[in-house]
XYZ file of C-alpha atoms in Angstrom:
569
model
C 82.522 124.097 76.231
C 83.010 126.344 79.282
C 80.561 124.469 81.315
C 81.994 121.420 80.360
C 85.415 122.616 81.442
C 83.394 124.260 85.303
C 82.248 120.536 85.310
C 85.931 119.384 85.197
C 87.731 121.416 87.056
C 84.207 120.738 89.669
C 85.206 116.968 89.229
C 89.149 117.546 90.291
C 88.265 119.258 92.565
C 85.451 117.121 94.408
C 88.065 114.227 93.222
C 91.128 116.149 94.940
C 88.910 117.050 98.175
C 87.965 113.881 98.655
C 91.627 112.070 98.314
C 92.798 114.035 100.701
C 90.384 113.402 103.812
C 92.895 110.463 103.368
C 96.270 111.825 103.069
C 99.374 109.731 103.826
C 100.258 111.899 107.395
C 100.965 109.368 110.404
C 102.898 106.414 109.533
C 101.412 102.982 108.992
C 104.434 100.837 110.391
C 103.256 97.790 108.873
C 103.362 96.850 105.149
C 100.464 95.203 103.095
C 102.312 91.806 103.434
C 100.626 89.195 99.872
C 101.615 86.762 102.540
C 98.800 88.187 104.645
C 96.717 88.906 102.331
C 96.462 85.027 100.685
C 96.942 84.621 104.552
C 93.076 85.475 104.576
C 91.345 84.958 101.828
C 92.102 81.433 102.192
C 90.689 82.191 106.013
C 87.796 83.609 104.402
C 87.363 80.295 101.790
C 87.508 78.316 104.126
C 84.951 80.023 107.275
C 82.498 80.287 104.225
C 82.699 76.822 103.113
C 82.420 75.250 106.652
C 79.194 77.936 107.172
C 77.462 77.938 103.632
C 74.238 79.358 105.702
C 75.597 82.857 105.919
C 76.363 82.380 102.296
C 73.280 80.543 101.469
C 71.704 83.110 102.220
C 72.351 85.985 100.653
C 73.269 83.449 97.858
C 69.272 83.480 98.147
C 68.673 87.531 98.754
C 70.851 88.522 95.632
C 68.638 85.954 93.708
C 65.808 87.889 93.924
C 67.018 91.231 93.723
C 68.125 90.158 90.127
C 64.656 89.501 89.445
C 64.141 93.296 90.527
C 66.300 94.606 88.457
C 66.255 92.729 85.086
C 62.191 93.281 84.869
C 63.596 96.684 85.809
C 61.364 96.924 89.585
C 64.080 97.222 91.542
C 64.913 100.663 93.847
C 68.362 99.468 94.030
C 70.390 102.892 94.628
C 73.721 104.008 95.190
C 74.400 106.306 98.005
C 74.047 109.960 97.626
C 77.908 109.911 98.269
C 79.210 107.310 96.267
C 81.072 109.702 93.299
C 81.362 106.713 91.314
C 78.195 106.120 90.158
C 77.665 110.291 90.919
C 76.717 110.793 86.715
C 73.443 111.210 84.845
C 75.007 108.685 82.558
C 74.393 104.850 85.072
C 70.242 105.942 85.321
C 69.764 107.207 81.808
C 69.423 104.065 80.096
C 68.410 100.645 81.573
C 72.235 98.201 80.076
C 74.323 100.895 82.340
C 71.888 100.906 85.810
C 70.987 97.157 85.659
C 75.416 97.187 85.771
C 75.107 99.798 88.901
C 72.541 98.101 90.466
C 74.004 94.574 90.296
C 77.440 95.232 90.874
C 75.253 97.450 94.409
C 73.887 94.273 96.021
C 75.923 92.035 94.482
C 78.722 94.182 97.367
C 76.145 94.675 99.874
C 75.725 91.070 99.519
C 79.507 89.992 99.711
C 80.292 93.024 102.555
C 76.461 91.033 104.645
C 78.340 86.876 104.736
C 81.830 88.324 106.091
C 79.112 89.571 108.562
C 77.047 86.897 109.421
C 81.099 84.973 109.519
C 81.580 83.391 112.736
C 85.169 84.292 112.954
C 87.135 85.927 115.505
C 88.235 89.185 115.639
C 91.496 89.437 114.022
C 90.047 87.056 111.315
C 87.482 88.594 110.617
C 88.979 92.236 110.158
C 91.450 91.254 108.225
C 87.922 89.223 105.414
C 86.768 92.257 106.038
C 90.195 94.081 104.037
C 89.931 92.121 101.647
C 86.462 91.473 100.868
C 86.510 95.858 100.738
C 89.122 95.455 98.415
C 88.427 93.296 96.247
C 84.977 94.887 95.809
C 86.275 97.712 95.800
C 88.521 96.846 92.250
C 85.678 94.992 90.706
C 83.177 98.661 90.433
C 81.556 99.213 86.832
C 82.873 103.021 86.800
C 86.638 101.176 86.403
C 86.022 99.206 83.968
C 85.858 101.977 80.741
C 83.817 99.759 78.231
C 80.955 99.375 81.666
C 81.518 103.268 82.934
C 78.611 105.446 80.814
C 80.547 108.721 81.415
C 84.310 107.318 80.395
C 81.800 106.474 76.981
C 80.215 110.383 76.362
C 83.641 111.639 77.533
C 85.126 109.449 74.633
C 82.748 110.570 71.724
C 82.488 113.885 72.428
C 86.376 114.538 73.066
C 87.061 112.259 69.511
C 88.451 110.023 71.382
C 91.455 112.292 71.812
C 90.464 111.275 76.012
C 91.029 107.830 74.955
C 94.583 109.394 73.950
C 95.414 111.412 76.905
C 94.836 107.749 79.275
C 96.541 105.895 77.252
C 99.459 108.785 77.552
C 99.346 109.401 81.146
C 99.202 105.020 82.509
C 101.997 104.895 80.259
C 104.178 107.801 82.510
C 102.845 106.514 85.553
C 104.207 102.990 84.604
C 107.114 104.573 84.146
C 107.531 107.564 86.842
C 104.824 106.506 89.206
C 104.749 102.638 90.576
C 102.384 102.096 88.486
C 100.075 104.059 90.201
C 97.285 106.665 88.972
C 99.424 109.956 89.757
C 97.011 111.738 92.490
C 98.178 114.870 91.575
C 100.006 117.303 89.086
C 103.123 117.683 90.615
C 104.439 120.591 88.207
C 101.611 123.221 89.064
C 103.428 122.972 93.189
C 107.288 124.336 94.209
C 108.237 124.422 97.260
C 109.841 127.629 98.122
C 107.871 129.375 95.137
C 104.116 128.606 96.835
C 103.934 126.113 98.358
C 105.920 126.944 102.255
C 106.354 130.247 101.645
C 106.128 131.644 105.017
C 109.250 135.013 105.708
C 111.194 133.225 107.583
C 115.190 131.963 108.598
C 117.051 128.648 109.989
C 118.404 129.664 113.002
C 119.612 125.827 113.785
C 121.070 123.063 111.206
C 122.808 119.021 113.422
C 122.652 116.461 111.416
C 118.693 115.336 112.391
C 117.294 118.467 111.827
C 116.946 122.405 110.951
C 114.483 124.886 113.574
C 113.340 128.229 111.236
C 112.240 130.514 113.169
C 109.770 133.156 111.197
C 110.051 136.174 111.451
C 107.650 138.335 113.751
C 104.786 140.313 110.898
C 102.910 142.089 114.738
C 105.242 145.013 116.638
C 104.770 142.778 119.064
C 104.560 139.184 119.978
C 104.592 137.431 123.246
C 107.562 136.585 124.916
C 107.486 132.333 124.899
C 107.783 130.503 122.181
C 106.426 127.583 119.898
C 108.076 125.106 118.640
C 106.791 123.362 116.297
C 107.200 118.989 116.232
C 106.032 118.045 112.866
C 105.863 114.308 111.596
C 108.784 112.824 110.377
C 107.059 110.895 107.422
C 106.338 113.646 105.711
C 108.027 116.627 104.817
C 107.540 120.218 107.269
C 105.372 122.063 106.039
C 102.268 121.301 106.880
C 101.558 123.505 108.901
C 102.663 126.414 105.990
C 100.404 124.992 102.489
C 99.889 127.714 100.312
C 99.117 131.037 101.880
C 95.369 131.187 103.497
C 96.049 127.893 104.572
C 98.978 128.335 107.058
C 98.867 127.802 110.239
C 102.372 129.545 111.138
C 100.566 132.308 108.561
C 98.032 132.912 111.693
C 99.973 132.646 114.000
C 102.421 134.914 113.789
C 98.663 137.250 113.034
C 98.029 136.256 116.545
C 101.445 137.997 118.206
C 102.812 133.587 118.299
C 106.372 133.259 117.758
C 106.313 130.095 115.737
C 109.405 128.041 115.285
C 109.742 124.677 113.621
C 111.167 121.738 113.235
C 112.200 120.347 109.415
C 113.293 116.464 109.808
C 116.050 115.898 108.027
C 115.278 112.249 105.023
C 117.762 110.073 105.852
C 118.997 107.457 104.327
C 120.375 103.959 104.839
C 123.711 105.615 106.117
C 121.325 106.709 109.157
C 119.698 103.057 110.053
C 121.250 103.723 113.610
C 118.952 107.210 113.602
C 116.490 105.453 116.910
C 114.870 107.590 119.012
C 117.786 108.837 121.864
C 118.899 110.667 118.170
C 115.820 112.542 118.000
C 115.409 113.175 121.228
C 118.169 114.814 121.731
C 118.396 116.540 118.556
C 114.780 118.248 119.116
C 116.010 118.715 122.571
C 119.434 121.023 121.235
C 115.997 123.277 119.279
C 114.343 123.679 122.055
C 117.871 124.502 123.823
C 118.379 126.697 120.509
C 114.111 128.338 121.293
C 115.112 129.415 124.349
C 117.893 131.130 123.690
C 117.441 133.076 120.771
C 114.587 134.400 123.053
C 115.119 135.064 126.014
C 112.759 132.641 127.471
C 112.576 130.132 130.028
C 110.246 127.474 128.127
C 108.370 126.422 125.602
C 104.711 126.081 124.390
C 105.116 122.801 122.490
C 103.034 120.631 119.472
C 103.390 118.193 117.310
C 100.619 115.864 115.509
C 100.593 112.740 114.674
C 104.162 110.834 115.063
C 105.472 114.116 115.696
C 103.625 113.927 118.467
C 104.316 110.267 119.879
C 108.105 112.394 119.921
C 106.730 114.964 121.590
C 105.373 112.627 124.090
C 108.085 110.871 124.443
C 110.660 114.109 124.783
C 107.975 115.171 127.900
C 109.042 111.165 129.109
C 112.087 112.081 128.949
C 112.065 115.760 129.980
C 110.969 115.070 133.391
C 112.743 111.926 133.447
C 115.287 114.634 134.453
C 113.496 116.595 135.966
C 113.798 119.544 133.421
C 109.693 119.151 132.816
C 110.249 122.532 133.671
C 111.442 123.475 129.263
C 108.212 123.014 128.405
C 104.812 125.006 129.742
C 101.874 123.377 127.911
C 101.765 120.842 124.908
C 99.359 121.141 121.571
C 98.730 117.309 120.711
C 96.505 116.412 116.939
C 95.273 113.323 115.591
C 97.932 111.713 117.780
C 96.615 108.461 119.704
C 99.534 106.924 122.727
C 97.647 104.700 123.884
C 98.523 101.657 121.569
C 95.398 99.846 122.174
C 92.493 101.885 122.186
C 92.676 102.048 118.357
C 91.516 98.865 117.240
C 89.064 98.603 114.927
C 90.624 100.378 111.967
C 91.418 98.843 108.475
C 94.753 99.431 110.459
C 94.878 97.238 113.027
C 94.210 94.257 110.716
C 97.641 94.248 110.350
C 99.053 94.267 113.421
C 100.507 90.827 114.617
C 103.680 89.453 115.876
C 104.190 88.731 112.152
C 103.826 91.051 110.942
C 105.800 93.566 112.976
C 109.461 91.407 112.693
C 108.233 91.554 108.736
C 108.602 94.994 108.358
C 111.405 95.440 111.276
C 113.832 93.300 109.125
C 112.353 94.720 105.990
C 113.870 98.409 107.203
C 116.324 97.269 108.955
C 118.497 94.979 105.091
C 117.563 98.225 103.563
C 118.175 100.541 106.444
C 115.371 103.103 105.988
C 111.800 102.562 105.674
C 110.546 103.995 102.139
C 108.019 107.015 102.129
C 106.974 106.007 98.300
C 106.465 102.044 99.629
C 104.626 102.731 102.773
C 102.532 105.933 100.378
C 100.840 102.708 98.313
C 100.803 99.596 100.508
C 98.272 102.960 102.105
C 97.193 103.051 99.362
C 95.987 99.716 99.116
C 94.512 99.754 102.027
C 91.974 103.258 100.551
C 91.361 102.177 96.964
C 87.961 103.531 95.681
C 89.398 107.236 97.550
C 93.468 107.083 96.288
C 93.674 104.286 93.713
C 90.098 104.210 91.534
C 89.452 107.573 91.615
C 92.507 108.935 89.990
C 91.765 104.884 87.573
C 89.001 105.946 86.747
C 90.016 110.457 86.021
C 93.523 110.116 84.518
C 93.053 106.697 82.221
C 88.952 105.982 81.224
C 88.323 110.192 81.453
C 91.652 111.271 79.943
C 91.735 114.303 82.314
C 95.346 115.584 84.282
C 94.899 114.607 87.513
C 94.045 117.302 90.062
C 96.468 120.032 91.290
C 95.967 120.708 95.213
C 98.806 121.462 96.994
C 97.139 119.379 99.550
C 97.661 116.062 97.620
C 100.850 117.131 96.876
C 102.720 117.207 100.181
C 101.775 113.884 100.571
C 103.235 113.076 97.654
C 106.193 114.287 99.106
C 106.867 111.252 101.462
C 109.781 111.053 103.104
C 112.069 107.690 104.781
C 112.546 106.188 108.130
C 115.860 105.071 109.756
C 115.943 101.858 110.694
C 116.450 102.392 114.990
C 112.824 104.647 114.644
C 111.062 102.975 112.669
C 112.601 99.682 115.084
C 111.297 101.817 118.376
C 108.152 102.472 116.843
C 107.067 98.447 115.730
C 108.107 98.371 119.580
C 105.504 100.697 121.597
C 102.764 98.465 119.393
C 103.057 95.698 122.250
C 104.663 97.615 125.054
C 103.057 100.371 124.801
C 105.954 102.381 127.026
C 102.810 106.271 127.285
C 100.246 103.726 129.787
C 103.630 101.072 131.019
C 106.119 102.608 132.883
C 110.000 102.168 132.278
C 108.318 100.373 129.043
C 110.550 101.953 126.960
C 114.148 104.453 127.715
C 115.756 106.538 126.200
C 119.171 107.139 126.546
C 119.198 105.666 129.044
C 116.082 107.861 130.775
C 112.893 105.883 131.914
C 108.902 106.753 130.178
C 107.228 107.278 132.416
C 104.317 109.933 131.883
C 102.364 109.661 134.916
C 105.183 112.499 135.522
C 104.211 113.897 133.042
C 101.789 116.759 133.959
C 101.347 119.915 131.826
C 97.757 122.251 130.650
C 97.200 120.416 127.694
C 95.574 120.193 124.596
C 94.560 117.851 121.695
C 92.629 118.068 118.428
C 90.796 115.084 116.738
C 88.868 114.378 113.973
C 85.412 113.256 113.420
C 86.006 111.306 110.692
C 89.547 110.671 110.885
C 89.230 106.925 110.111
C 93.240 106.777 110.977
C 93.446 107.449 114.316
C 89.812 108.153 115.280
C 89.008 110.719 117.775
C 87.801 108.157 120.903
C 91.504 107.074 120.728
C 93.293 110.290 120.088
C 90.309 111.165 123.343
C 92.754 108.694 125.369
C 95.618 110.134 124.190
C 94.071 113.475 126.229
C 93.739 111.472 128.708
C 96.552 110.035 129.244
C 97.515 113.579 130.196
C 95.539 114.198 133.149
C 92.735 116.614 134.367
C 94.015 119.995 132.447
C 93.361 118.573 129.240
C 90.634 119.886 126.785
C 89.511 118.478 123.491
C 89.289 120.348 120.378
C 86.714 117.603 118.093
C 86.467 119.796 115.088
C 84.076 118.053 111.635
C 86.435 116.602 109.468
C 89.039 113.887 108.578
C 92.377 113.906 109.418
C 94.452 116.241 107.792
C 91.860 118.167 107.243
C 90.871 119.052 110.402
C 94.542 120.731 110.936
C 94.189 122.320 107.925
C 91.298 124.623 108.611
C 91.745 128.172 108.737
C 89.208 130.376 110.186
C 86.730 131.478 106.496
C 85.063 127.587 105.967
C 80.550 128.222 106.592
C 80.804 123.692 107.251
C 83.472 124.704 109.769
C 82.277 123.558 113.196
C 83.910 121.675 116.451
C 83.202 120.389 120.256
C 85.342 121.990 123.225
C 85.597 120.240 126.418
C 87.400 118.888 129.283
C 88.618 115.917 129.305
C 87.088 114.618 132.706
C 84.411 111.817 131.667
C 86.135 108.249 130.821
C 83.613 107.865 128.276
C 83.954 110.081 125.066
C 81.029 109.723 123.972
C 80.010 110.826 127.620
C 82.049 113.035 125.989
C 80.579 113.887 123.298
C 77.121 114.569 125.407
C 78.447 117.948 127.984
C 80.534 119.828 125.364
C 80.181 123.132 123.843
C 79.504 123.128 119.925
C 81.154 125.998 118.806
C 80.999 127.566 115.031
C 83.553 128.488 112.972
C 87.472 127.133 112.766
C 88.440 125.666 115.784
C 91.790 128.000 114.980
C 90.615 130.758 117.001
C 89.962 129.073 120.200
C 93.214 127.676 119.507
C 95.260 131.424 119.023
C 93.546 132.474 122.624
C 94.251 129.693 124.431
C 98.682 129.935 122.993
C 98.597 133.336 123.630
C 97.132 132.817 127.429
C 100.149 130.676 127.248
C 102.726 132.304 125.910
C 103.975 134.947 127.953
C 103.468 138.893 128.458
C 104.152 140.636 125.020
C 107.441 142.327 123.869
C 108.675 144.238 121.006
C 109.391 142.133 118.391
C 112.252 141.597 116.928
C 114.338 142.871 114.101
C 115.111 139.811 112.164
C 114.732 135.891 113.749
C 118.113 134.239 115.211
C 120.771 135.866 117.707
C 123.739 135.883 118.067
C 124.697 133.408 119.095
C 122.187 131.789 116.577
C 122.099 133.010 113.526
C 120.310 132.695 110.065
C 121.656 130.540 108.520
C 120.084 130.776 105.805
C 116.309 131.485 104.061
C 112.642 129.517 104.862
C 112.479 126.906 104.019
C 115.694 125.833 104.625
C 117.359 123.305 102.881
C 117.021 120.161 104.237
C 112.774 119.631 103.237
C 114.481 119.982 98.759
C 116.620 116.445 100.289
C 115.228 113.230 97.832
């Protein structure tokens, strides 16, 4: 029994870690509309009908494979990384093995047929997307009666797994919008086992709270680090559980981190736009400077927080106030909207979908994070839907208890104004086109922005692909260091020292071609956090006695971290 528990625990951990590579983190600005998927399917069927040779070639190959499967001479096998067929039961009897092999060859031929069709780039991308969703849905691992692991679980538990699975499904139908739960939320609570680094809220306005963390060293570097998180999730991805908290690490280095916690807007805040957020960010910056007595801040932003940070840098430059910032750190952030056209998200972006997204948020007043999470889940169904379908319903297990997935499910909203501004960036590409965006009456011109910059990307990040993030580094100029970490979107950031599998590449972003950069970059074992910490210390001015408590006379503590805005539903 202990072995079974150990196996179940490992399975849950594997599911959680795999899904953590596909966290929301970046707001998908457009929605997955039914009419778009129907149109993609219609175009695909029309292309197949007009190009029968492509389908005929794959049909003949499928027939050949099926003959070998029936005669048990097929060597078709799943990829070693395909967790759907990892259970030994798929190979232990002829029936299960035949079903698995038949599915694998059918999926391969369907995919290849779409690849062989002569379609315009955008139609081809959408065809691949709708086909992959259909193929993933049809996997026999999702079928209780075809999944040998589920049937074994049913037998070994005397039917209890089926009872548990039905209970889990009914709970999700009423409490999770019909999707299988990705995390056991009962195991986590913000302020108790997440976001627990001691600190105080030292500034608050209608849009943000600013958290000043309590020093853990006798001396600290005078210049603060101001952290600008994404607006679509709660801020505490940088302050997860002890041991993987960026804030905890920074404090140990003698850095003074100040973190913004964005308010979760409602329809009453529909008019909050980029100007609203930039002006609120500027107030937070002023507060951090007053408290520390420093002349400038180092500033860090990730995902959409990096877009906000860059807009702020351009806004300051337009007013000859660039000296408020000393250096910039950007993580998994794409500024050139034309640099990333080969991922799943790009297949959804057309003038029609952008217009529809704008109208939807304008009518509601907000873009709801839960709606975005559902859409995003269908973009990666194997990782974000069917994994949990099998675990929660077919196997009757509880969803995994994993802090990153809890944070990922703790979504927020975007006000219609800011959402509209983000959508406008898709085609105006304002960071490459000076004057294309005006914030608070100030035209944004990135050619006037010149800071020492440190940019981080993830090797397997499919949301903000590393080559697109490399273009962000290039945009910031010749004094930019580019770090390529060996993981996905969020996991590349939550990469504390001590992970034996961690490595990163480092180099100046001087080459125009990212592949050329990779050939010349140096490779380092371990976490990039250590390099980051040393860089920050060199940019953070002299050491001074650590403050006895957060805040100042002008900015007294308003309450304990993690503040109040993080708890607003």
